[in-house]
Tab-separated table of C-alpha atoms in Angstrom:
chain	number	residue	atom	x	y	z
N	1	MET	CA	128.318	86.131	122.175
N	2	SER	CA	130.639	86.222	125.171
N	3	TYR	CA	129.473	83.210	127.130
N	4	GLU	CA	131.582	80.256	128.214
N	5	THR	CA	130.544	77.006	129.856
N	6	GLY	CA	131.084	77.038	133.596
N	7	LYS	CA	129.776	76.466	137.097
N	8	GLY	CA	127.521	78.704	139.189
N	9	ASN	CA	127.514	79.473	142.897
N	10	PHE	CA	125.710	76.387	144.147
N	11	GLY	CA	126.709	73.589	141.789
N	12	GLU	CA	125.812	73.773	138.121
N	13	ALA	CA	124.438	77.122	137.002
N	14	ALA	CA	120.878	76.989	135.720
N	15	SER	CA	121.938	78.008	132.234
N	16	GLY	CA	125.493	76.610	132.501
N	17	ILE	CA	127.146	79.817	131.289
N	18	VAL	CA	129.727	82.277	132.537
N	19	GLU	CA	129.836	85.858	131.245
N	20	THR	CA	133.226	87.134	130.116
N	21	ASN	CA	132.281	90.711	129.128
N	22	PRO	CA	133.093	93.023	132.083
N	23	ASP	CA	130.435	95.575	131.067
N	24	ALA	CA	127.718	92.918	131.014
N	25	ARG	CA	128.878	91.613	134.407
N	26	GLN	CA	128.771	95.113	135.878
N	27	TRP	CA	125.278	95.874	134.566
N	28	ALA	CA	124.019	92.489	135.797
N	29	MET	CA	125.442	93.301	139.234
N	30	PHE	CA	123.631	96.661	139.123
N	31	ALA	CA	120.390	94.853	138.223
N	32	HIS	CA	120.671	92.916	141.478
N	33	LEU	CA	121.898	95.779	143.673
N	34	ALA	CA	119.268	98.211	142.363
N	35	ALA	CA	116.699	96.174	144.290
N	36	LEU	CA	118.198	97.427	147.548
N	37	SER	CA	116.961	100.930	146.660
N	38	GLY	CA	113.665	99.926	148.230
N	39	TYR	CA	115.389	99.993	151.618
N	40	VAL	CA	116.623	103.566	151.250
N	41	GLY	CA	113.237	105.182	150.770
N	42	LEU	CA	112.249	104.625	147.128
N	43	PRO	CA	108.729	103.161	147.183
N	44	PHE	CA	108.721	99.862	145.282
N	45	GLY	CA	112.421	100.439	144.595
N	46	ASN	CA	113.002	96.706	144.865
N	47	ILE	CA	110.969	96.353	141.647
N	48	ILE	CA	111.646	99.676	139.908
N	49	GLY	CA	115.457	99.522	140.262
N	50	PRO	CA	115.997	96.139	138.576
N	51	LEU	CA	113.270	96.938	136.035
N	52	VAL	CA	115.039	100.116	134.899
N	53	VAL	CA	118.419	98.378	134.548
N	54	TRP	CA	116.857	95.390	132.778
N	55	LEU	CA	114.884	97.545	130.320
N	56	MET	CA	117.952	99.679	129.542
N	57	LYS	CA	120.407	96.834	128.895
N	58	LYS	CA	118.455	93.648	128.082
N	59	ASP	CA	118.859	94.008	124.316
N	60	GLN	CA	122.534	94.908	124.554
N	61	TYR	CA	123.677	92.084	126.878
N	62	PRO	CA	121.994	88.635	127.055
N	63	PHE	CA	123.569	88.105	130.506
N	64	VAL	CA	121.856	91.259	131.822
N	65	ASP	CA	118.596	90.082	130.259
N	66	ASP	CA	118.860	86.792	132.158
N	67	GLN	CA	119.973	88.246	135.488
N	68	GLY	CA	117.595	91.215	135.279
N	69	LYS	CA	114.622	88.879	134.853
N	70	GLU	CA	115.932	86.745	137.706
N	71	SER	CA	116.173	89.790	139.982
N	72	LEU	CA	112.705	91.002	139.004
N	73	ASN	CA	111.139	87.577	139.555
N	74	PHE	CA	112.702	87.251	142.984
N	75	HIS	CA	111.808	90.727	144.171
N	76	ILE	CA	108.218	90.430	142.972
N	77	SER	CA	108.109	87.154	144.937
N	78	ILE	CA	109.605	88.900	147.989
N	79	LEU	CA	106.949	91.619	147.712
N	80	ILE	CA	104.264	88.923	147.848
N	81	TYR	CA	105.967	87.119	150.759
N	82	GLY	CA	106.344	90.420	152.625
N	83	PHE	CA	102.678	91.245	152.104
N	84	VAL	CA	101.639	87.827	153.441
N	85	ALA	CA	103.981	88.233	156.433
N	86	GLY	CA	102.501	91.709	157.010
N	87	VAL	CA	98.995	90.283	157.060
N	88	LEU	CA	100.181	87.585	159.470
N	89	LEU	CA	101.223	90.291	161.933
N	90	CYS	CA	97.601	90.053	163.084
N	91	VAL	CA	98.254	86.552	164.419
N	92	TYR	CA	101.755	87.382	165.683
N	93	ILE	CA	103.626	84.926	163.442
N	94	GLY	CA	104.311	87.849	161.116
N	95	PHE	CA	106.604	89.346	163.755
N	96	VAL	CA	108.980	86.471	163.035
N	97	LEU	CA	108.277	86.067	159.310
N	98	LEU	CA	108.605	89.696	158.219
N	99	PRO	CA	112.149	90.208	159.570
N	100	ALA	CA	113.098	86.801	158.141
N	101	VAL	CA	111.815	87.798	154.690
N	102	ILE	CA	113.771	91.072	154.843
N	103	LEU	CA	116.950	89.344	156.012
N	104	VAL	CA	116.763	86.684	153.292
N	105	ASP	CA	116.093	89.384	150.701
N	106	VAL	CA	119.179	91.412	151.615
N	107	ILE	CA	121.500	88.413	151.949
N	108	VAL	CA	120.611	86.660	148.705
N	109	THR	CA	120.538	89.956	146.786
N	110	ILE	CA	124.139	90.586	147.845
N	111	LEU	CA	125.093	86.997	146.953
N	112	ALA	CA	123.474	87.420	143.535
N	113	ALA	CA	125.321	90.692	142.922
N	114	LEU	CA	128.641	89.077	143.834
N	115	ALA	CA	127.953	86.123	141.524
N	116	ALA	CA	126.968	88.425	138.652
N	117	ASN	CA	130.121	90.463	139.177
N	118	LYS	CA	132.129	87.239	138.738
N	119	GLY	CA	130.138	86.490	135.572
N	120	GLU	CA	128.209	83.570	137.046
N	121	THR	CA	124.504	83.088	136.583
N	122	TYR	CA	122.580	83.135	139.850
N	123	ARG	CA	119.234	81.571	140.627
N	124	TYR	CA	117.446	82.962	143.660
N	125	PRO	CA	115.787	80.478	146.032
N	126	LEU	CA	111.995	80.445	146.513
N	127	THR	CA	111.362	82.447	143.357
N	128	ILE	CA	108.090	82.484	141.446
N	129	ARG	CA	108.967	82.718	137.725
N	130	PHE	CA	106.775	85.519	136.367
N	131	LEU	CA	109.161	86.508	133.546
N	132	ARG	CA	110.846	83.811	131.484
């Protein structure tokens, strides 16, 4: 296995590991960035993109397995938060919440991709853990 003990982006990484294999780091970065495909016209691309990368590489690279599940969990959570914000458009608070959800999604997805590219585990904020 190609893991070493190390730190993550915001203090101690959740699993306390750093990936040294450049191929695993690249595929983990793709697992995060694939979620942005939802913003370029692919319906449910924020779920389908990371799911495809995760299913292709999870058995080959444990780091991709970890980061792919993390990306999927976060983007399923974002889908739920976006739906709730969309419903709240009826009472006008959604006009503030929906852009905030989108902005947070894009920013932390980019941060996660950068961390994965450096080989660091990344834990998204406000994530419901569906896959473990």
